[in-house]
Amino acid sequence: MLLSALSLALLPALAQQQQQQSLPAVSLQGRSAEAPVRVGGFGETPVAKLPLQAQVISAERLRDLGVDALSGLTLLDASVGDAYNSQGYVSYLKVRGYDLDNRFNYRRDGLPINAETALALGNKSSVELLKGTSGMQAGTSAPGGLVNLVVKRPNGNFTTLGLEFSERGTVEASVDLSRRFGTDQAFGLRLNASGASLRPALRDAKGDRQLLALAGDWRATPDTLVEAEFEWNRQSQPSQPGFSLLGNSLPSARQIDPRINLNNQPWTQPVVFDNQHASLRLTQRLNADWKAQAHLGLQRLKTDDRLAYPFGCSESAEVYWADRYCPNGNFDVYDFRSENERRNTDALDLSLSGRFSTGTVRHELSTGLLFSRFETRGQTRRNDGPGTGNINGQLIASGLPAGTDEMTLRDERSTEFYLRDAVQLDAWLPGLKAWAGLRHTRLQRKSVQTDGSRATDYAQSFSTPWLGLSQALSPELMVYASWGQGIESEVVPNRSRYQRPGQALPALKSRQLELGLKSGSSTVDWGLAFFDIKRPQWRDFGDCDSTPLSCERRADGIARHRGLEAQADLKWQGGGLLASAMKLQARQRGSEIASLNGLKPANVPETTLKLQGRQQIAALPGLQLQLGLVYEGERAVLPDNSLRIPGWTRLDAGARYEQALAGGQLLTWRLGVDNLADRRAWKESPYQYGHVYLYPLAPRTFRVSVEASL
């Protein structure tokens, strides 16, 4: 019905269009070689000129693919994978095989934010992805990379209205309005608002979400720019628990209905994310070469985390499956509710950047101080159970015994000094450039349980250097080498079974070597990179049972990830192809426990390929057809690598039609079919919280939208 209605709507408009005027050419929507990537740390330097691998993904490309959450980045870049991505919940990502830390690996306009929430994309102009260790850009973070959300700012005068439907009944309406006014157009405003009724293919997951965002700027003088913005977004939706192993066997994905939501108890309540963000930025140009900037960002997150949570299975009084479900599909289910969780982040960045020369050597330098504060607040969590559920979704658990869990309250204060310099060495060798970065971090962290127990308090200081060398082989082609460090920090769990509970552990210092070749032009951007990342690991030794002091946590070996990445964004008249591939060797090395050495991490494929093609149809001006392919190879399910899930391939298809109306207005129609072949497979196998989970590919889903540019 939906396809028929769309066809009937388009045919008369197309006939009228051919009689009255020619249609505009469909835009290529490629990643520009000249686009800067702010998360790279070197200001306005284009992606193609940086000695690192990064990606800038435009809002328009995300709309074409129907992406409304950060988990959708897994469609576009082979280095990005799922890491426990359940519908209705937080997006968790892997980059280069390492899990990103949602507390420390995310940025918003360059400032640190907490991503333990559903982050809205409706008011973002692009998403930036940095791949590799990020010690130069972040005080503490996991070594995979950084994700930066770029907020939409006033950009001329326009109004865009949007309406989107999916086949199960999801409806979303949106408005994007930009205006400039005042003397010499000194003032600007950008409004983004949207509301959605969520009816996904996943059963028992109805919800809603809203977004309201306002950004303004004031060009006080030709050298002074003041920018302010505010965002409020809310999402309420039941989330999706994973399936699991059935005893010692791997269930067939072909026999599992991917629409079954195991969070389907009568007492289930939605997860609610209520988020507020605000920022104020002052940019002052001091002269032709230097500028100063002060950037303040605030984030206030409130979460009601609620779930009918499957975990393990009590088959009998003697048999308990601790990390999987029973052979008959039963599982223990808990009524988990953690109300009124609050996560606040404040950050102030003071920076100075500019250009200068020392003799024949030219420098592009930036330096600054970043002050940040993070805090987590909450109350005792309700954790009733266990009851019993089943993967067929038909067992009702009632009368669960009452239980509670304490929440960990956290505080962190951080001061980071950073210095970056790009040095042009043409006097030595034409096209030679040296890159250097250093970040010194001082942090103070403390935590305590809601009942006042398990208090920890520690301070650490460390420096993370980064060095790079690049050589331009032509105006478009560059070869480079880089080396850098990253830092992670934690304490011994403050529990009685651990020796030295609550004591700060030496900071984990990861290291990355990267060699690359990249090129950028108006017709193709491409890059080829080899990376080698070594990340130390902590491990628990001893019985680690309930006996006091039976467990010792200490450094033990490394997780070494070596890989080859290739990506290309080809653009030709009327079309293009975004291609990305990665071959990854991820292994444990150097453990005192010999049987662990050589093992692969769970839920990390060795081979990944992702393609997104688009082609304008000459016979039907204004129409562009799109085709996407995602291939992910087999991956380990268990930490001992004794079980694997097979690789899978997913095909997506889409169409985009631009329809010009009288008066200069433009309608953009989009039609998409996700998982075109309705492939059944296990998409990922996260081993989380000491438990095996399996997530199926979502079933075939149709979506259609229309966007009016007025």
XYZ file of C-alpha atoms in Angstrom:
710
model
C 0.000 0.000 0.000
C 2.722 2.427 0.957
C 4.722 1.786 -2.224
C 1.621 2.131 -4.378
C 0.660 5.424 -2.759
C 4.150 6.764 -3.237
C 4.145 5.781 -6.923
C 0.763 7.441 -7.508
C 2.008 10.595 -5.817
C 5.172 10.755 -7.874
C 3.820 10.048 -11.354
C 1.620 13.151 -11.786
C 4.295 15.350 -10.265
C 6.862 13.887 -12.628
C 4.701 14.484 -15.668
C 4.069 18.095 -14.649
C 7.756 18.515 -13.903
C 8.822 17.403 -17.385
C 6.416 19.881 -18.950
C 7.368 22.922 -16.855
C 11.046 22.798 -15.988
C 14.101 20.611 -15.668
C 14.888 18.975 -12.358
C 17.981 19.852 -10.358
C 20.845 17.380 -10.438
C 20.979 15.049 -7.475
C 23.866 16.037 -5.234
C 26.813 13.653 -4.982
C 26.899 13.804 -1.159
C 30.462 12.572 -1.012
C 32.903 13.218 1.803
C 34.858 16.281 0.734
C 38.626 16.022 0.793
C 38.654 19.595 2.064
C 36.281 18.925 4.986
C 37.947 19.550 8.368
C 37.626 17.017 11.169
C 37.663 18.838 14.494
C 38.054 15.675 16.540
C 41.423 15.133 14.855
C 42.876 17.888 17.009
C 44.355 20.075 14.276
C 41.608 22.623 13.727
C 40.596 23.257 10.131
C 43.136 20.877 8.544
C 41.272 18.771 5.935
C 40.798 15.053 6.524
C 42.939 14.165 3.521
C 45.912 16.103 4.927
C 45.972 14.592 8.447
C 48.378 11.758 9.393
C 45.564 9.682 10.895
C 42.395 7.932 9.804
C 39.124 9.797 10.326
C 35.672 9.992 8.805
C 33.162 12.827 8.503
C 29.604 11.547 8.009
C 27.103 14.187 6.957
C 23.547 14.482 8.264
C 22.284 14.072 4.705
C 24.003 10.718 4.303
C 22.549 9.564 7.636
C 19.057 10.597 6.486
C 19.450 8.666 3.230
C 20.227 5.538 5.261
C 17.484 6.114 7.824
C 20.031 6.307 10.658
C 18.652 7.890 13.851
C 21.129 6.547 16.448
C 24.903 6.250 16.713
C 24.620 2.470 16.337
C 23.897 3.202 12.654
C 27.567 4.094 12.131
C 28.182 0.354 11.808
C 26.689 0.577 8.284
C 29.312 2.989 7.013
C 32.793 2.208 8.283
C 34.423 -1.209 8.441
C 36.383 -0.271 11.564
C 33.137 0.328 13.510
C 31.233 -2.607 14.980
C 28.418 -3.374 17.405
C 29.189 -3.801 21.093
C 25.869 -4.742 22.747
C 23.528 -2.648 20.624
C 19.950 -3.240 21.708
C 16.983 -1.337 20.351
C 15.612 1.301 22.715
C 18.827 1.613 24.693
C 22.267 3.235 24.626
C 24.434 2.819 21.494
C 27.640 0.889 22.192
C 30.375 0.787 19.543
C 33.663 -0.953 18.873
C 36.374 0.715 16.809
C 39.320 -1.346 15.585
C 38.067 -4.147 17.828
C 38.103 -2.176 21.103
C 34.940 -1.153 22.957
C 34.541 2.605 23.210
C 33.953 3.845 26.757
C 30.677 5.779 26.740
C 31.914 7.911 29.626
C 35.124 9.107 27.982
C 35.207 8.443 24.197
C 32.513 10.857 23.047
C 32.577 14.562 22.266
C 30.025 17.199 21.363
C 31.483 20.077 19.340
C 34.846 18.945 20.691
C 33.914 19.004 24.402
C 33.649 15.784 26.467
C 30.171 14.376 27.091
C 28.695 11.277 28.687
C 27.165 8.930 26.089
C 25.403 6.645 28.590
C 22.129 7.793 27.058
C 20.259 8.002 23.743
C 21.990 10.865 21.913
C 19.821 12.698 19.379
C 21.068 13.222 15.803
C 18.291 15.510 14.538
C 20.207 18.718 15.308
C 23.646 17.428 14.259
C 25.229 18.559 10.986
C 27.697 15.658 10.983
C 29.256 12.901 13.034
C 33.048 12.720 13.137
C 34.918 9.512 13.793
C 38.588 9.355 14.777
C 40.110 5.872 14.542
C 42.950 4.886 16.847
C 44.420 5.919 20.194
C 43.203 9.314 21.309
C 45.534 10.373 24.110
C 46.345 13.578 22.258
C 42.642 14.521 22.172
C 41.380 13.031 25.456
C 42.705 12.719 28.989
C 41.427 9.180 29.545
C 39.705 7.032 26.923
C 39.640 3.535 25.457
C 42.117 3.088 22.571
C 39.682 2.500 19.672
C 38.962 6.142 18.812
C 36.654 9.088 19.452
C 33.181 10.058 18.220
C 32.325 13.766 17.925
C 28.815 15.157 17.340
C 28.812 18.471 15.440
C 25.826 20.702 16.284
C 23.894 22.480 13.533
C 24.431 26.244 13.532
C 22.638 29.100 11.712
C 23.363 28.811 7.996
C 21.507 31.343 5.842
C 17.727 31.457 5.522
C 15.725 28.302 4.925
C 12.923 26.147 6.299
C 12.869 22.371 5.956
C 9.911 20.227 7.004
C 10.172 16.440 7.248
C 7.801 13.501 7.632
C 8.904 9.860 7.878
C 7.053 6.541 8.122
C 8.116 2.925 8.573
C 6.024 -0.130 7.784
C 5.223 -1.055 11.398
C 3.776 2.361 12.152
C 6.638 4.578 13.297
C 5.883 8.207 12.368
C 8.232 11.145 12.849
C 7.740 14.812 11.967
C 10.540 17.390 12.057
C 11.356 21.009 11.294
C 14.745 22.624 10.619
C 14.645 26.423 10.395
C 17.549 28.847 9.933
C 17.403 32.646 9.830
C 19.879 35.512 9.708
C 18.774 39.040 10.585
C 19.898 42.389 11.929
C 22.379 44.878 10.556
C 24.755 43.104 8.161
C 23.021 39.848 9.114
C 24.905 39.893 12.416
C 22.451 37.596 14.230
C 21.519 34.027 13.403
C 19.106 31.432 14.791
C 18.717 27.730 14.023
C 15.724 25.765 15.300
C 15.448 21.990 15.161
C 12.407 20.207 16.524
C 10.990 16.730 16.022
C 8.561 14.269 17.525
C 8.205 10.555 16.850
C 5.784 7.796 17.729
C 7.981 4.664 17.720
C 6.413 1.426 16.490
C 9.435 -0.712 15.471
C 9.455 -4.165 13.914
C 10.534 -5.458 17.340
C 7.407 -6.411 19.284
C 6.564 -4.938 22.685
C 8.827 -1.942 22.063
C 6.432 0.928 21.397
C 7.702 4.296 22.513
C 8.192 7.928 21.628
C 10.935 10.543 21.363
C 11.122 14.324 21.122
C 13.793 16.885 20.301
C 13.895 20.653 20.706
C 17.121 22.510 19.941
C 17.929 26.177 19.400
C 21.308 27.546 18.305
C 22.155 31.218 17.901
C 25.141 33.334 17.025
C 26.126 36.992 17.071
C 28.851 38.400 14.870
C 29.623 41.218 17.265
C 32.521 42.495 15.145
C 34.328 41.105 12.091
C 36.740 39.487 14.585
C 34.331 38.426 17.348
C 31.838 35.579 17.178
C 29.552 34.578 20.053
C 27.669 31.281 19.760
C 25.141 29.760 22.142
C 22.892 26.725 21.867
C 20.535 24.570 23.902
C 19.185 21.081 23.270
C 16.539 19.012 25.004
C 15.716 15.510 23.890
C 13.766 12.673 25.433
C 13.235 9.034 24.499
C 10.887 6.583 26.193
C 10.898 2.994 24.907
C 11.219 -0.557 26.245
C 14.679 -1.904 25.388
C 15.680 -5.229 23.841
C 17.464 -7.959 25.853
C 19.613 -10.431 23.949
C 19.118 -14.120 23.284
C 21.854 -16.498 24.480
C 23.310 -19.976 24.205
C 20.907 -22.781 25.081
C 23.011 -24.877 27.420
C 26.094 -25.794 25.404
C 24.487 -25.293 22.006
C 24.220 -22.318 19.696
C 20.586 -21.782 18.636
C 19.978 -21.380 14.929
C 19.255 -17.785 13.956
C 16.940 -19.129 11.240
C 14.684 -20.631 13.912
C 14.514 -17.481 16.047
C 11.912 -14.825 15.310
C 13.918 -11.558 15.355
C 10.746 -9.649 16.268
C 10.494 -11.343 19.677
C 11.369 -8.975 22.490
C 12.258 -10.818 25.709
C 11.414 -7.625 27.613
C 7.730 -8.474 27.250
C 6.517 -9.075 30.813
C 3.205 -7.436 31.828
C 5.080 -5.386 34.428
C 7.712 -4.143 31.943
C 8.249 -0.381 31.907
C 10.132 1.697 29.326
C 13.652 3.035 29.637
C 13.413 6.843 29.723
C 16.312 9.094 28.708
C 15.839 12.807 29.415
C 18.796 14.878 28.222
C 19.735 18.548 28.252
C 22.797 20.090 26.642
C 23.898 23.718 26.450
C 27.030 25.517 25.341
C 28.476 28.999 24.981
C 31.440 29.684 22.719
C 33.387 32.921 22.192
C 35.865 33.092 19.325
C 38.099 36.149 19.070
C 40.451 36.709 16.154
C 43.493 38.524 17.496
C 45.117 39.212 14.128
C 45.446 37.595 10.727
C 47.303 34.601 12.196
C 46.020 34.091 15.741
C 42.693 33.465 17.445
C 41.563 32.688 20.993
C 38.510 30.703 22.033
C 36.588 30.022 25.229
C 34.067 27.169 25.033
C 31.776 26.148 27.897
C 29.563 23.061 27.713
C 26.985 21.675 30.162
C 25.195 18.329 30.055
C 22.419 17.091 32.334
C 21.210 13.529 31.830
C 18.367 11.803 33.664
C 17.647 8.115 33.166
C 14.972 5.730 34.365
C 16.638 2.415 33.519
C 14.066 -0.383 33.598
C 14.137 -3.854 32.118
C 12.792 -7.388 32.400
C 16.361 -8.634 32.443
C 17.239 -12.241 31.452
C 20.406 -13.534 33.124
C 21.497 -17.145 33.509
C 19.198 -20.054 34.238
C 18.444 -22.265 37.246
C 17.661 -25.602 35.585
C 17.343 -27.396 38.922
C 18.538 -27.142 42.504
C 21.816 -28.727 41.394
C 22.305 -27.159 37.921
C 22.793 -23.442 37.297
C 23.821 -22.037 33.909
C 25.624 -18.895 35.044
C 26.381 -17.245 31.684
C 23.659 -18.576 29.355
C 20.098 -19.899 29.177
C 18.825 -23.414 29.857
C 18.810 -25.996 27.029
C 14.992 -25.732 26.822
C 15.124 -21.950 26.278
C 14.198 -20.943 29.811
C 16.069 -18.179 31.617
C 16.014 -16.422 34.966
C 14.357 -13.030 34.604
C 14.753 -10.065 36.951
C 12.639 -6.948 37.369
C 15.393 -4.325 37.253
C 14.515 -0.681 37.925
C 16.990 2.107 38.563
C 14.999 5.317 38.743
C 16.245 8.881 38.592
C 19.856 8.219 37.616
C 21.581 11.549 36.981
C 24.809 12.105 35.082
C 26.163 15.639 34.862
C 29.104 16.884 32.820
C 30.627 20.364 32.794
C 33.560 21.320 30.568
C 35.436 24.565 29.881
C 38.032 24.739 27.118
C 40.328 27.777 26.822
C 42.492 27.685 23.715
C 44.853 29.721 21.557
C 45.794 28.809 17.994
C 47.756 30.419 15.225
C 50.594 30.365 12.715
C 54.177 31.577 12.996
C 57.630 30.913 11.539
C 61.000 30.146 13.061
C 63.473 30.844 10.303
C 62.377 28.824 7.276
C 60.131 26.531 9.354
C 56.397 27.280 9.502
C 54.301 26.246 12.518
C 50.552 25.816 13.038
C 50.202 25.677 16.799
C 47.308 25.250 19.203
C 47.428 25.095 22.963
C 44.950 25.280 25.788
C 43.483 24.097 29.050
C 40.439 21.858 29.439
C 38.678 21.775 32.809
C 36.020 19.089 33.179
C 33.796 17.678 35.874
C 31.735 14.487 35.803
C 29.317 13.223 38.409
C 26.861 10.350 38.687
C 24.022 10.338 41.195
C 21.221 7.891 41.879
C 19.462 5.797 44.447
C 19.130 2.190 45.484
C 18.069 0.045 42.560
C 15.212 -2.406 42.603
C 16.288 -5.860 41.376
C 13.454 -8.296 42.047
C 13.684 -11.936 41.081
C 14.476 -14.273 39.710
C 11.390 -15.439 37.914
C 11.350 -17.598 34.782
C 10.979 -16.617 31.120
C 11.492 -18.389 27.803
C 12.898 -17.372 24.415
C 9.500 -18.035 22.825
C 8.300 -14.939 24.686
C 5.314 -16.719 26.225
C 6.308 -17.360 29.856
C 4.946 -14.827 32.331
C 7.017 -14.256 35.455
C 5.002 -13.054 38.439
C 5.447 -12.715 42.175
C 9.196 -12.132 41.938
C 10.995 -11.981 45.322
C 12.031 -8.432 46.213
C 15.680 -7.449 45.985
C 17.880 -4.366 45.793
C 21.264 -3.294 44.400
C 23.335 -0.334 45.467
C 24.296 2.193 42.801
C 27.813 3.603 42.548
C 27.984 7.380 42.901
C 30.980 8.899 41.087
C 32.816 12.209 41.011
C 35.696 13.226 38.767
C 37.613 16.455 38.335
C 40.103 16.752 35.498
C 42.530 19.422 34.292
C 44.195 18.846 30.931
C 46.923 20.943 29.328
C 47.446 20.293 25.621
C 49.853 21.456 22.948
C 49.763 20.565 19.264
C 52.055 21.700 16.479
C 52.085 21.002 12.742
C 55.503 21.937 11.362
C 56.028 22.527 7.629
C 59.550 21.433 6.644
C 59.597 22.432 2.962
C 63.050 23.947 3.387
C 64.367 20.473 4.182
C 62.235 18.498 1.738
C 59.282 19.830 -0.258
C 56.013 18.399 1.109
C 57.535 17.157 4.380
C 55.553 17.896 7.540
C 56.089 16.948 11.190
C 53.228 16.670 13.663
C 53.434 16.644 17.441
C 50.951 16.586 20.277
C 51.165 16.357 24.039
C 48.442 16.250 26.667
C 49.137 16.340 30.396
C 46.220 15.271 32.588
C 45.647 15.631 36.307
C 42.539 13.864 37.591
C 40.853 13.300 40.921
C 38.286 10.503 41.157
C 36.177 9.214 43.987
C 33.191 6.923 44.327
C 30.899 5.503 46.994
C 27.870 3.219 47.090
C 24.455 4.674 47.828
C 24.592 3.071 51.308
C 27.902 4.808 52.078
C 30.049 1.681 51.635
C 32.965 0.919 49.298
C 34.361 4.441 49.174
C 37.346 5.114 46.902
C 39.351 8.306 46.391
C 42.504 8.706 44.300
C 44.461 11.158 42.165
C 46.681 10.538 39.158
C 48.749 12.572 36.701
C 50.089 11.413 33.340
C 51.196 12.667 29.940
C 50.204 11.223 26.555
C 52.411 12.167 23.588
C 51.694 11.757 19.877
C 54.086 12.148 16.931
C 53.548 12.028 13.185
C 55.496 12.571 9.965
C 53.901 13.033 6.548
C 55.267 13.456 3.062
C 53.229 14.848 0.171
C 54.001 12.777 -2.919
C 51.791 15.027 -5.049
C 49.233 17.769 -4.332
C 46.672 15.018 -3.682
C 48.692 12.033 -2.399
C 50.308 11.721 1.040
C 52.199 9.014 2.937
C 52.508 9.179 6.719
C 53.606 7.445 9.898
C 52.370 8.200 13.415
C 52.818 6.937 16.967
C 50.789 7.800 20.039
C 49.664 6.792 23.494
C 46.360 6.623 25.322
C 45.464 6.234 28.998
C 42.812 4.396 31.010
C 42.512 4.592 34.789
C 40.739 2.432 37.392
C 40.913 1.068 40.938
C 40.823 -2.380 42.526
C 37.127 -3.200 43.119
C 36.273 -2.166 46.653
C 34.954 -5.546 47.734
C 36.054 -7.719 50.616
C 37.250 -10.581 48.409
C 39.921 -8.364 46.814
C 43.372 -7.632 48.157
C 44.021 -3.873 48.476
C 40.350 -2.980 47.789
C 39.784 0.543 46.495
C 43.461 1.132 45.726
C 44.282 2.955 42.499
C 45.923 0.756 39.879
C 48.746 2.045 37.689
C 47.197 3.713 34.647
C 46.809 1.507 31.575
C 48.944 3.044 28.828
C 48.015 1.873 25.324
C 50.285 2.513 22.335
C 49.557 2.703 18.623
C 51.759 2.712 15.538
C 50.093 3.625 12.255
C 51.397 3.749 8.685
C 49.188 5.133 5.955
C 48.702 6.353 2.438
C 45.831 8.690 1.606
C 44.572 10.953 -1.136
C 41.822 13.516 -1.537
C 40.364 15.144 -4.623
C 37.055 16.238 -6.078
C 36.521 12.774 -7.593
C 37.901 10.357 -5.006
C 39.063 10.321 -1.414
C 40.830 7.167 -0.360
C 43.045 5.901 2.397
C 45.012 2.787 3.251
C 46.382 2.269 6.753
C 48.168 -0.376 8.804
C 47.778 -0.064 12.580
C 49.218 -1.884 15.567
C 47.635 -1.154 18.968
C 48.865 -2.654 22.249
C 46.658 -2.290 25.295
C 47.681 -3.675 28.724
C 45.063 -5.715 30.579
C 44.110 -6.266 34.203
C 43.183 -9.741 35.344
C 41.916 -11.297 38.583
C 44.031 -14.077 40.111
C 43.041 -16.457 42.894
C 39.822 -18.226 43.821
C 37.932 -14.916 43.760
C 35.028 -16.435 45.659
C 33.320 -14.912 48.689
C 36.352 -15.594 50.904
C 37.953 -12.307 52.033
C 41.217 -11.398 50.270
C 40.924 -14.410 47.919
C 41.341 -12.301 44.755
C 44.175 -10.163 43.432
C 43.817 -7.804 40.484
C 47.042 -7.062 38.637
C 48.412 -6.354 35.172
C 48.593 -9.424 32.967
C 49.523 -9.342 29.291
C 48.144 -7.196 26.503
C 45.340 -7.105 23.950
C 47.129 -6.531 20.651
C 45.085 -5.473 17.634
C 46.836 -5.280 14.268
C 44.956 -4.562 11.108
C 44.767 -3.199 7.616
C 42.071 -0.637 6.795
C 41.071 0.585 3.371
C 38.430 3.143 2.517
C 37.410 5.083 -0.557
C 34.741 7.622 -1.404
C 34.438 7.659 -5.180
C 32.391 10.400 -6.814
C 31.369 10.599 -10.432
C 28.772 12.541 -12.356
C 25.434 11.327 -11.072
C 26.685 8.869 -8.487
C 29.358 7.488 -6.225
C 30.519 4.656 -3.995
C 31.588 4.708 -0.361
C 33.654 1.586 0.303
C 35.365 0.445 3.480
C 37.159 -2.778 4.436
C 39.183 -4.014 7.395
C 41.238 -7.118 8.074
C 41.908 -7.379 11.815
C 44.096 -9.682 13.871
C 43.117 -9.246 17.525
C 44.852 -11.494 20.044
C 45.762 -11.765 23.714
C 49.506 -11.864 24.350
C 51.866 -12.199 27.300
C 49.473 -13.591 29.920
C 50.799 -15.606 32.864
C 48.050 -18.090 31.993
C 49.472 -19.772 28.893
C 46.085 -21.039 27.680
C 44.862 -17.463 27.197
C 47.640 -16.420 24.846
C 46.597 -16.339 21.207
C 42.860 -16.154 21.959
C 40.600 -13.745 20.088
C 38.282 -11.322 21.902
C 34.604 -12.202 21.809
C 32.322 -10.386 19.353
C 35.123 -9.122 17.071
C 35.097 -10.251 13.405
C 38.402 -10.529 11.550
C 37.030 -9.461 8.165
C 34.581 -6.632 7.491
C 33.375 -5.032 4.250
C 30.900 -2.177 3.853
C 29.666 -0.582 0.625
C 27.205 2.233 -0.014
C 26.564 2.961 -3.705
C 24.387 5.574 -5.359
C 23.545 6.288 -9.001
C 21.391 8.894 -10.660
C 19.061 7.528 -13.337
C 19.515 9.578 -16.516
C 16.176 8.450 -17.941
C 14.343 9.830 -14.905
C 15.974 13.140 -13.856
C 15.957 13.706 -10.122
C 15.934 10.015 -9.213
C 18.871 8.382 -7.486
C 19.002 4.681 -6.627
C 21.042 3.440 -3.665
C 22.360 0.049 -2.652
C 24.185 -0.914 0.542
C 26.089 -4.034 1.530
C 27.474 -5.009 4.924
C 29.567 -8.139 5.412
C 30.953 -9.171 8.792
C 32.945 -12.376 9.233
C 32.620 -15.028 11.910
C 33.380 -14.110 15.516
C 33.987 -15.808 18.846
C 31.048 -16.167 21.218
C 32.971 -17.298 24.312
C 36.204 -15.883 25.745
C 37.841 -19.337 25.345
C 36.996 -19.249 21.594
C 35.309 -22.680 21.815
C 32.230 -21.462 19.970
C 31.697 -19.042 17.078
C 28.830 -17.555 15.139
C 29.152 -17.551 11.335
C 29.640 -14.459 9.215
C 26.718 -12.761 7.516
C 25.875 -10.403 4.651
C 23.090 -7.828 4.661
C 21.758 -5.927 1.632
C 19.906 -2.618 1.836
C 18.269 -0.675 -0.970
C 16.936 2.826 -1.332
C 15.786 5.543 -3.683
C 15.912 9.315 -3.488
C 13.852 11.601 -5.685
C 14.217 15.377 -5.822
C 11.088 17.129 -7.076
C 11.300 20.861 -7.824
C 8.088 22.851 -7.366
C 7.024 26.198 -8.697
C 8.406 29.029 -6.611
C 11.756 27.373 -5.937
C 10.575 24.878 -3.325
C 12.033 21.373 -3.366
C 10.578 18.048 -2.223
C 13.016 15.240 -1.436
C 11.425 11.806 -1.296
C 13.308 8.880 0.235
C 12.374 5.201 0.122
C 14.430 2.529 1.853
C 14.353 -1.207 2.421
C 16.648 -2.417 5.191
C 17.748 -6.073 5.085
C 16.336 -6.459 1.590
C 16.683 -10.271 1.497
C 15.271 -10.631 5.042
C 18.477 -12.407 6.058
C 18.375 -14.323 9.353
C 21.649 -14.348 11.254
C 23.202 -13.513 14.606
C 24.385 -9.929 14.150
C 26.659 -9.849 17.207
C 27.642 -11.867 20.263
C 28.576 -9.509 23.103
C 30.004 -11.121 26.229
C 28.759 -8.573 28.743
C 28.561 -8.654 32.545
C 29.967 -12.198 32.530
C 27.150 -13.431 30.271
C 26.776 -14.494 26.629
C 24.240 -12.546 24.586
C 23.159 -12.969 20.967
C 21.450 -10.278 18.926
C 19.709 -11.137 15.646
C 19.711 -9.052 12.493
C 16.591 -6.922 12.351
C 14.005 -8.240 9.855
C 13.294 -6.624 6.495
C 11.833 -3.172 7.095
C 10.435 -0.549 4.710
C 10.655 3.183 5.351
C 9.620 6.258 3.402
C 10.036 9.962 4.041
C 9.443 13.317 2.418
C 11.367 16.507 3.084
C 10.149 19.923 1.935
C 12.730 22.707 1.510
C 10.858 26.015 1.474
